[in-house]
CSV table of C-alpha atoms and ligand atoms in Angstrom, one decimal:
chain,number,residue,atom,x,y,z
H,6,UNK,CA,86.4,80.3,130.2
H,7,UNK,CA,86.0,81.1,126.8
H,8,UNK,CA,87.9,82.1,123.7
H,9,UNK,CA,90.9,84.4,123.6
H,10,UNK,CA,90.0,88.5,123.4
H,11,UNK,CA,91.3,90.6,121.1
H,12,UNK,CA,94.6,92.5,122.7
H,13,UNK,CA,92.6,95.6,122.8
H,14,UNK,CA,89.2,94.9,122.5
H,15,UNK,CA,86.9,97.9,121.5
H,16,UNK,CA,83.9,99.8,122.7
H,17,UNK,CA,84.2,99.8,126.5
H,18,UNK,CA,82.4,101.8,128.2
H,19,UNK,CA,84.4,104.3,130.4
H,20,UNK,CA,87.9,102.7,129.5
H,21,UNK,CA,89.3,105.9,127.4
H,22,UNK,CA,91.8,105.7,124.9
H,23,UNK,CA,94.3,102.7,125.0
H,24,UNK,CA,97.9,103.2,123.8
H,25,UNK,CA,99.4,100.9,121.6
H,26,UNK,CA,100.5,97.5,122.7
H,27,UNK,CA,96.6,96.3,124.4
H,28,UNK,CA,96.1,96.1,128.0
H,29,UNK,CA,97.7,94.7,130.7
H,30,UNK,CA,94.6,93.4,132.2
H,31,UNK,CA,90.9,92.6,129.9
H,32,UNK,CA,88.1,90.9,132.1
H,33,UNK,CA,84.6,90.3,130.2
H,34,UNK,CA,81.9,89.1,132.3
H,35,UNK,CA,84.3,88.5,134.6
H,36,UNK,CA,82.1,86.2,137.4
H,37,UNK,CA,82.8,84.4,140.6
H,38,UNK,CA,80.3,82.8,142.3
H,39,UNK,CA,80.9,80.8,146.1
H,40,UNK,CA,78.7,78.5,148.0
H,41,UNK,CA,77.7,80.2,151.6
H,42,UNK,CA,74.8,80.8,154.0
H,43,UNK,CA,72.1,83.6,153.5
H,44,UNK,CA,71.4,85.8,156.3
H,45,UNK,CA,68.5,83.9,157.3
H,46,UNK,CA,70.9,80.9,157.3
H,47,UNK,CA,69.9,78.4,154.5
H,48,UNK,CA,72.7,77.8,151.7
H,49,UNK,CA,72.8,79.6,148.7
H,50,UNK,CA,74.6,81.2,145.8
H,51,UNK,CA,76.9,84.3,147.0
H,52,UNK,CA,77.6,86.5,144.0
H,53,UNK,CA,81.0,88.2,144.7
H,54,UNK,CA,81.6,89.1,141.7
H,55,UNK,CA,79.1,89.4,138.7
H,56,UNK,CA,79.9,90.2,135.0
H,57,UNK,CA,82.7,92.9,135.5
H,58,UNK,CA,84.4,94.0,132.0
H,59,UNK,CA,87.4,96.4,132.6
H,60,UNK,CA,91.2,97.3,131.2
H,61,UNK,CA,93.8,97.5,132.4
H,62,UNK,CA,96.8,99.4,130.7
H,63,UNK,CA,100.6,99.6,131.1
H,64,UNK,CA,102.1,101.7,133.5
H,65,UNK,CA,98.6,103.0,135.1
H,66,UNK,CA,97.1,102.8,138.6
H,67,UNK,CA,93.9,101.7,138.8
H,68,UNK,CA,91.8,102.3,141.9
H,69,UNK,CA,89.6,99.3,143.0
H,70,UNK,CA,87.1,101.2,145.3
H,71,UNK,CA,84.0,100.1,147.3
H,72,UNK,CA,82.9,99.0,150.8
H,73,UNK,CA,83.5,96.0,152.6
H,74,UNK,CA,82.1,93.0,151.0
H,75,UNK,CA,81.5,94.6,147.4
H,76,UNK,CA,83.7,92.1,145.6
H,77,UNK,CA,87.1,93.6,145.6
H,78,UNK,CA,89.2,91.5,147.3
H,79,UNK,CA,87.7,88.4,145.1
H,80,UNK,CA,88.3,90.3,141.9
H,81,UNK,CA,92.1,90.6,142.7
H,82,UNK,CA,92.1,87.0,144.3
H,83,UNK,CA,90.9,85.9,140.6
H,84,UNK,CA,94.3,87.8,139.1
H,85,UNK,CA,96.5,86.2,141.3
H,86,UNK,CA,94.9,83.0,140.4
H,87,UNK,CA,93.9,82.2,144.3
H,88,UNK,CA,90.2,82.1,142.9
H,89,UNK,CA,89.3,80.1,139.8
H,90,UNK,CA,86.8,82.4,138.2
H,91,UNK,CA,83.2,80.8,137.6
H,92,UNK,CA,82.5,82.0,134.3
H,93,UNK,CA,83.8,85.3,131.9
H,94,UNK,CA,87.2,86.0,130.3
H,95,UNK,CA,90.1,87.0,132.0
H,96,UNK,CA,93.4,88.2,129.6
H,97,UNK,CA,96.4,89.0,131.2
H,98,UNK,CA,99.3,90.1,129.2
H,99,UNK,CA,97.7,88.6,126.0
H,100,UNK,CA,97.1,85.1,127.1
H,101,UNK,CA,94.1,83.6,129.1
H,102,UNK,CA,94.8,82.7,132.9
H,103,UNK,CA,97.4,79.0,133.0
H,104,UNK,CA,96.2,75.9,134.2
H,105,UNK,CA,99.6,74.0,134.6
H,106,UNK,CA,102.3,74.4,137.4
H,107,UNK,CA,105.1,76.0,134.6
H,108,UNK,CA,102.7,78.4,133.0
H,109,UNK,CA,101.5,79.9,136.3
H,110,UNK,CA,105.3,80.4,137.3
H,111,UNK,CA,105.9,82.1,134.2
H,112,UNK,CA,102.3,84.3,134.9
H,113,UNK,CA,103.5,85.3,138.4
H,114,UNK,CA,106.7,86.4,136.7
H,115,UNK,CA,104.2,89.1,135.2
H,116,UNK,CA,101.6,89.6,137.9
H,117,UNK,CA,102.9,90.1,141.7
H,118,UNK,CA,100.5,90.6,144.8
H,119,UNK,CA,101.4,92.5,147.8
H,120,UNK,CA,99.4,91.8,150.9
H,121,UNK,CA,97.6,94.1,153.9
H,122,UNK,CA,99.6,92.4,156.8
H,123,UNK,CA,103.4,93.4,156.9
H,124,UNK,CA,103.5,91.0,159.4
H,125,UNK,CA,101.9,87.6,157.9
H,126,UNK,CA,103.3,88.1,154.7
H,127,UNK,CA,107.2,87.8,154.9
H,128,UNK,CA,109.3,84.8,156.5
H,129,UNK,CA,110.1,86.1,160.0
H,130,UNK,CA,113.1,83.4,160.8
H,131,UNK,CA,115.0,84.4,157.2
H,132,UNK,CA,117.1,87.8,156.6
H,133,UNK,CA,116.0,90.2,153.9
H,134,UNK,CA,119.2,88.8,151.4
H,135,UNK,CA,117.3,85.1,151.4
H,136,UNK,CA,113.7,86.9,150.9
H,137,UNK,CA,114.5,88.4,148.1
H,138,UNK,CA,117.2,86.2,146.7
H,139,UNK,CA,114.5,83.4,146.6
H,140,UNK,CA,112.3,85.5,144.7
H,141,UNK,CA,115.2,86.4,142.4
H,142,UNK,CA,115.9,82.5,142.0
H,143,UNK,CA,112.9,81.3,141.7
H,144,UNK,CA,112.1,83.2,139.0
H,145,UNK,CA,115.9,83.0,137.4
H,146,UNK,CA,116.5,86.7,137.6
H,147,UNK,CA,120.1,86.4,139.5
H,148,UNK,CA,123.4,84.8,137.8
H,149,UNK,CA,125.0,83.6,140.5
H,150,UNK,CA,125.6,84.6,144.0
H,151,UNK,CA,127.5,87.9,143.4
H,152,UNK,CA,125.1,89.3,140.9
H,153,UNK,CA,122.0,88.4,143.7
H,154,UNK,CA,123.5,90.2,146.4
H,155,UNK,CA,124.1,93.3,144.1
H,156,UNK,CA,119.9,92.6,142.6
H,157,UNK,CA,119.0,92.5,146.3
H,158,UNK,CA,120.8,95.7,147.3
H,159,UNK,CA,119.0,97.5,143.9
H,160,UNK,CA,115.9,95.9,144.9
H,161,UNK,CA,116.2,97.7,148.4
H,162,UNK,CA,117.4,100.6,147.1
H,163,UNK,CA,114.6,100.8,144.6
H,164,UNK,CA,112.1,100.8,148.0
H,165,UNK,CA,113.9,103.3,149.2
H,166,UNK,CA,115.3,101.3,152.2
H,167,UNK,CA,118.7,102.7,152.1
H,168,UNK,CA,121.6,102.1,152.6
H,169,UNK,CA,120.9,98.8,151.3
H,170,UNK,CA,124.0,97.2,153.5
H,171,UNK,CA,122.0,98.3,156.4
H,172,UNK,CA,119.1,96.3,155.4
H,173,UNK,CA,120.3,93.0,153.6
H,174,UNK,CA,121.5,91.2,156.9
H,175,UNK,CA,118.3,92.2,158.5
H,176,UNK,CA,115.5,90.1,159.6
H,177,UNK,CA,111.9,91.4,159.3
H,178,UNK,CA,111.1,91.6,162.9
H,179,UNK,CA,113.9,94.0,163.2
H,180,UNK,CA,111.6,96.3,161.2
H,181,UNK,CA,108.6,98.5,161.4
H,182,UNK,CA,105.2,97.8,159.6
H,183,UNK,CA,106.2,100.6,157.0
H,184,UNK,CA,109.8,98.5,155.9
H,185,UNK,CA,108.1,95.4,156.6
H,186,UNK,CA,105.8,96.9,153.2
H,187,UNK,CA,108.8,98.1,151.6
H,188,UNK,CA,110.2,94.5,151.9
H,189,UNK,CA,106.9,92.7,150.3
H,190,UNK,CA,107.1,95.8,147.4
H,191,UNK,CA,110.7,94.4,147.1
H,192,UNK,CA,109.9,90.6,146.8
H,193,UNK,CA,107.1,91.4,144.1
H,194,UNK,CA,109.6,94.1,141.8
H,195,UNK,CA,112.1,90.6,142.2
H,196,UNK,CA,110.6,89.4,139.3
H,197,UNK,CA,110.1,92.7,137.3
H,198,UNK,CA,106.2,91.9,137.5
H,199,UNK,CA,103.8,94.2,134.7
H,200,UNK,CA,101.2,94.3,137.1
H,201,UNK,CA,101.3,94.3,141.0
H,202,UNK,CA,97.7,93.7,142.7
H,203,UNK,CA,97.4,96.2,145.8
H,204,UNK,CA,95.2,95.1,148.2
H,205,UNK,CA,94.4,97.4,151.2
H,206,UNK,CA,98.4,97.7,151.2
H,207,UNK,CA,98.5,100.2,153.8
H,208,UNK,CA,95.4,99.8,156.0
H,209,UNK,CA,97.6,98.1,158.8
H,210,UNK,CA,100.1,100.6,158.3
H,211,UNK,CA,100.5,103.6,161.2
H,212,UNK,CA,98.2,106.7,159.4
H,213,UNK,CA,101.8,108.8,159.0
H,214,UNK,CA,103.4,106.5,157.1
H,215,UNK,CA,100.4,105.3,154.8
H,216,UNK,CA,101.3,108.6,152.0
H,217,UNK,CA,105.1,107.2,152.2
H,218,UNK,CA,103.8,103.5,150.9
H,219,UNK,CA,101.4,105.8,148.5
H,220,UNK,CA,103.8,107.6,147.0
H,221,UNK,CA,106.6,104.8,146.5
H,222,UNK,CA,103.8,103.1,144.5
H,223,UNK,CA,103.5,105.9,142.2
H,224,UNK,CA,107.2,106.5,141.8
H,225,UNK,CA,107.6,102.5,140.7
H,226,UNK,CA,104.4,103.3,138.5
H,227,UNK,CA,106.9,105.6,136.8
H,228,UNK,CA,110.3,104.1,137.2
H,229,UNK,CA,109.0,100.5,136.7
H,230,UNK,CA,106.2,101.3,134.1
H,231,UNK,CA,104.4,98.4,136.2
H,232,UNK,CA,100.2,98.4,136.0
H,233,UNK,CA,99.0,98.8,139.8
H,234,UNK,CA,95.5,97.7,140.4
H,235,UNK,CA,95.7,99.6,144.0
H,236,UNK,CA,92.5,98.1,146.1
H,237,UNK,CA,90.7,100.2,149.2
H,238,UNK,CA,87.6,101.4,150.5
H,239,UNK,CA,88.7,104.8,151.0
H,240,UNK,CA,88.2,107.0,147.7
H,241,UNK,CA,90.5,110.3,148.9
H,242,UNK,CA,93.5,107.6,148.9
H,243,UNK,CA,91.9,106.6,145.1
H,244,UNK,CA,92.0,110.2,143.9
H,245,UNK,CA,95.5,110.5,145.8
H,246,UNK,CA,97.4,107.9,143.9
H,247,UNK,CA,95.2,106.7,140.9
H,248,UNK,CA,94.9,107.5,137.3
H,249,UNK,CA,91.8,105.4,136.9
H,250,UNK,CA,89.0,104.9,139.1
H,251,UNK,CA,86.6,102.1,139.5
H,252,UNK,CA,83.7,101.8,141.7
H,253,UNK,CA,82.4,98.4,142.7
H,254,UNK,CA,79.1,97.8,144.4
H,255,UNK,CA,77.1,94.1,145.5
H,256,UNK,CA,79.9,92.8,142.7
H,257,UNK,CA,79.3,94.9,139.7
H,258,UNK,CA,81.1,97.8,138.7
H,259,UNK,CA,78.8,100.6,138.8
H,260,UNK,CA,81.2,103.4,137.8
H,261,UNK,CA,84.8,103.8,136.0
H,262,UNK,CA,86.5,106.9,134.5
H,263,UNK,CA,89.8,108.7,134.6
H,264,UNK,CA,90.4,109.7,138.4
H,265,UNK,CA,89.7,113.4,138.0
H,266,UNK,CA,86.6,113.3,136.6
H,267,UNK,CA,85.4,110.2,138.2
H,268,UNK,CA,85.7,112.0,142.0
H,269,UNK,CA,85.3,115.7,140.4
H,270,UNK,CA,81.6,115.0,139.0
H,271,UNK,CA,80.4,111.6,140.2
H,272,UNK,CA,77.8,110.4,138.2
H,273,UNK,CA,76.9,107.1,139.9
H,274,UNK,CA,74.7,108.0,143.3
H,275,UNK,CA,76.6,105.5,145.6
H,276,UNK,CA,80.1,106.9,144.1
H,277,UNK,CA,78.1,110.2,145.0
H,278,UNK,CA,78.0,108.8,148.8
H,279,UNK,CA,81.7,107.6,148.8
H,280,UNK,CA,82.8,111.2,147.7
H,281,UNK,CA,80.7,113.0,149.9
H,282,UNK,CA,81.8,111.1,152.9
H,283,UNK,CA,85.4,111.2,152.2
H,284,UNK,CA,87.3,113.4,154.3
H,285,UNK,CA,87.6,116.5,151.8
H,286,UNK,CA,85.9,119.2,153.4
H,287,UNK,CA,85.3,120.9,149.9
H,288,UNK,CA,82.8,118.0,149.3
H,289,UNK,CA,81.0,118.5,151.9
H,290,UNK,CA,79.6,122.3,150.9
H,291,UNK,CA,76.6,122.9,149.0
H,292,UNK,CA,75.4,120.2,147.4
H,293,UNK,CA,72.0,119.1,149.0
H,294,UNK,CA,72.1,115.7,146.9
H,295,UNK,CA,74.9,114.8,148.5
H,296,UNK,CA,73.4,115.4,152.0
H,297,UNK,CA,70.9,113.1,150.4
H,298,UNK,CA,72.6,110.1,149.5
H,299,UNK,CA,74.6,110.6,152.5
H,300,UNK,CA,71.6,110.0,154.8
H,301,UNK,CA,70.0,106.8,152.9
H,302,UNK,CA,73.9,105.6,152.8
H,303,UNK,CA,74.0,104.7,156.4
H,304,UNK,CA,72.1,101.8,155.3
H,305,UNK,CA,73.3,97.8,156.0
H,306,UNK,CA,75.9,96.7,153.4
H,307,UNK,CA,74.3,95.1,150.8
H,308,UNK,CA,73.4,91.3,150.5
H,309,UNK,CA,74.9,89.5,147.2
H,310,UNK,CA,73.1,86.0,148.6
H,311,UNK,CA,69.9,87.5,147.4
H,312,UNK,CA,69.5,87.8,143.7
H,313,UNK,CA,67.9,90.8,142.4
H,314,UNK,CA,66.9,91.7,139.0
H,315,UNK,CA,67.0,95.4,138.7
H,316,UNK,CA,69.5,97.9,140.4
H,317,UNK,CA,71.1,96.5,144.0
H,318,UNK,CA,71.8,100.0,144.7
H,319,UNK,CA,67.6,100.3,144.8
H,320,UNK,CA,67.2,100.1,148.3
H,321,UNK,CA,69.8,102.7,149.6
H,322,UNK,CA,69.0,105.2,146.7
H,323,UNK,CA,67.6,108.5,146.5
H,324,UNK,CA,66.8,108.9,143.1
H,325,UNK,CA,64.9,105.3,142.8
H,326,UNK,CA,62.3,104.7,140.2
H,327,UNK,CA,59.6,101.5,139.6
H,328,UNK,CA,62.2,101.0,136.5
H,329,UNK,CA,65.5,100.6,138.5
H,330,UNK,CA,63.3,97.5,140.8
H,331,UNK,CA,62.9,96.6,137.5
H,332,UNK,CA,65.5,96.1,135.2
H,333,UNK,CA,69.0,96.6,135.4
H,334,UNK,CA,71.2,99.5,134.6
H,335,UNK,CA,73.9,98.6,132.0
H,336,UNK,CA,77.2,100.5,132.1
H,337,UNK,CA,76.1,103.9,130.2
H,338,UNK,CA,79.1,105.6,128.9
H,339,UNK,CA,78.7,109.9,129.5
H,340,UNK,CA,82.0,111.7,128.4
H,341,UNK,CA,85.1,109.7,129.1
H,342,UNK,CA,83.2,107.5,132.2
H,343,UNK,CA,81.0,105.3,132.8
H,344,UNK,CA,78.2,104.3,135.3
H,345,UNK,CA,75.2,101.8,135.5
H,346,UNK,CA,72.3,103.9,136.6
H,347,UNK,CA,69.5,104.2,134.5
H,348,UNK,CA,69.7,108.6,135.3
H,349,UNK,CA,72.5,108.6,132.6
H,350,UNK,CA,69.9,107.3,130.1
H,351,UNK,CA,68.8,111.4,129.4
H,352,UNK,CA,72.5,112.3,129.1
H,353,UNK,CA,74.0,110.5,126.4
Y,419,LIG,N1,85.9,82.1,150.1
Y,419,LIG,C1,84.7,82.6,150.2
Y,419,LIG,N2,83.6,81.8,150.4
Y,419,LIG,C2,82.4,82.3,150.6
Y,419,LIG,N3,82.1,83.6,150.4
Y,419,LIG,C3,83.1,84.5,150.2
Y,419,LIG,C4,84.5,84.0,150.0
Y,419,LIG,N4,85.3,85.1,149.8
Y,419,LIG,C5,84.5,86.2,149.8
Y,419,LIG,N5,83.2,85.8,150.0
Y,419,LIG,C6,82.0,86.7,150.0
Y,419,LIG,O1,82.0,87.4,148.8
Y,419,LIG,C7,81.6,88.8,149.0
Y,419,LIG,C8,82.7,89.7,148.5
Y,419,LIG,O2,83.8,89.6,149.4
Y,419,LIG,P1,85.2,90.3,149.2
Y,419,LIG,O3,85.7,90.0,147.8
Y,419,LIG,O4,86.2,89.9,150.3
Y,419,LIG,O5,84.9,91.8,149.3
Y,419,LIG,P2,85.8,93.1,149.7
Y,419,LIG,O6,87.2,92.7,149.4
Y,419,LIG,O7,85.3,94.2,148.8
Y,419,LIG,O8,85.5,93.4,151.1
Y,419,LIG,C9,81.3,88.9,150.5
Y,419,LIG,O9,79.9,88.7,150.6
Y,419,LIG,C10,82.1,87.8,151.1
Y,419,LIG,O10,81.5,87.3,152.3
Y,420,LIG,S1,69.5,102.9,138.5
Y,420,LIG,FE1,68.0,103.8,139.8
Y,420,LIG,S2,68.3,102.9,141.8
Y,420,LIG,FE2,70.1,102.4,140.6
Y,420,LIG,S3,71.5,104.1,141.1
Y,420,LIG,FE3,70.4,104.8,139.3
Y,420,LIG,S4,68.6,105.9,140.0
Y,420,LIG,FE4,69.5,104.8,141.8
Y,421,LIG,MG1,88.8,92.9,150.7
């Protein structure tokens, strides 16, 4: 890790305007690296994540979005300090990530995950009160035992599991995946967190009750003015809940921009491919390019053992030229987004 960022550092392509105060969230170069097996089985160097630069400000939801295996999980496992990163900067509420016991407790009183699994992430043998109570303690939030009872009622209130008497004597297994959710929402607002990392949070949940966990996100986005960074390979949830958008692929971020015009007129061809396969039948008209990408896109996931050094969206793309084998795209800023692909070169 190296020096300190500036709060609000400038010139980043597709990160819009800030308001005042910096981002919640500034990653430059942002890199993890792990030790595995190729595909053909001898060890090498698997590049998860690979020079990623992105903001993230107050009060926003920012939609992580790619397939399985592009690096998303391991960008939010670096946030929540789970992951070491290998090299880059990572600023989170102004100070680079803590190394010591006291200064992560303090960080995780700002940044809060909650998990895919209902069911693995909350203490089956406890009732809610102690769940949430401990987070409340542990982070000193309650003055005594009278004023945690009445923090753990607000805190189920707040989630919308109501009344809160009903709820506070309960044990998780009493509940359904949906308040199971609600619950692990609950324990991360128990520490008034500015940023809660999102990962897949509803892709265990039953398919009618996944908009109900979408929408109480959004609400706490307002209510809370808490950052979400919400994580998912499924762009129609993105452009559902999101004010942000950023597309990762083989590690890199290949395109970011404000939701609308990120999913309105994609300008990266593999966010062209996630867009046209969502399940919006308005994309589906027209466009012959998208038939296009659609058919190369059926293509294996891509390899980040193998180290390339021109485009790793080469092999799947439609629009490939000797120059993308070639060199790499950098993020080329067009309007208020971004993308790396060398066919923004003409537009900007
Ligand atoms: N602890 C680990 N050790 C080795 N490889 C890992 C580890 N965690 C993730 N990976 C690899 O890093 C790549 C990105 O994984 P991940 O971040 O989980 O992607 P996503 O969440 O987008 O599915 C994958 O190739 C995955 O196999
Ligand atoms: S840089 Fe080339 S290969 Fe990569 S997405 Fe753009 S056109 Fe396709
Ligand atoms: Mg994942």
């Amino acid at each position: 890790m190296t020096a300190t960022l500036p709060a609000n550092p400038p010139g980043l392509p597709g990160s819009g305007p800030s308001p005042s105060g910096g981002p919640i969230v500034s990653a430059r170069r942002l890199t993890r690296h792990f030790q595995g097996r190729s595909r053909g089985g001898g060890r090498t160097t698997i590049r998860a994540v690979e020079e990623v630069d992105f903001d993230i400000e107050p009060g926003t939801i920012v939609a992580l979005v790619g397939e399985s295996g592009s690096g998303k999980t391991t960008l939010a496992r670096m946030l929540a300090l789970l992951h070491p990163p290998t090299s880059g900067d990572l600023v989170v509420a102004g100070k680079e990530l803590p190394r010591r016991q006291r200064d992560k407790v303090r960080y995780y009183g700002n940044v809060q995950m909650i998990y895919q699994d209902p069911f693995a992430s909350l203490n089956t043998l406890k009732p809610l009160r102690h769940i949430l109570g401990r987070a409340l303690r542990i982070h000193g939030r309650a003055k005594g035992r009278r004023n945690e009872r009445e923090l753990v009622a607000e805190l189920l209130a707040k989630v919308n599991l109501t009344p809160p008497e009903q709820f506070v004597d309960a044990y998780p297994t009493s509940l359904s995946g949906g308040q199971r959710q609600r619950v692990a929402i609950a324990r991360a607002l128990a520490v008034r967190p500015r940023l809660l990392l999102a990962d897949e949070p509803t892709s265990m949940l039953d398919a009618s009750i996944r908009l109900d966990i979408l929408n109480l996100l959004r609400d706490l986005r307002d209510s809370e003015r808490v950052a979400i960074l919400y994580i998912t390979h499924d762009i129609a949830s993105a452009r559902y809940i999101s004010d942000r958008i950023m597309v990762m692929y083989g590690g890199r971020i290949v395109e970011q921009g404000p939701t609308d015009d990120v999913v309105q007129n994609p300008r990266h061809p593999y966010t062209r491919l996630l867009v046209a396969s969502a399940p919006d039948p308005a994309h589906h008209k027209g466009s012959g390019l998208n038939r296009r990408v659609q058919v190369v896109g059926d293509a294996e996931p891509v390899d980040v053992s193998q180290e390339v050094t021109g485009c790793r969206f080469a092999p799947r793309c439609p629009f490939v030229m000797d120059r993308c084998r070639e060199q790499r795209p950098p993020l080329l800023q067009v309007g208020d987004q971004a993308a790396a692909c060398w066919l923004l070169e003409d537009e900007q």
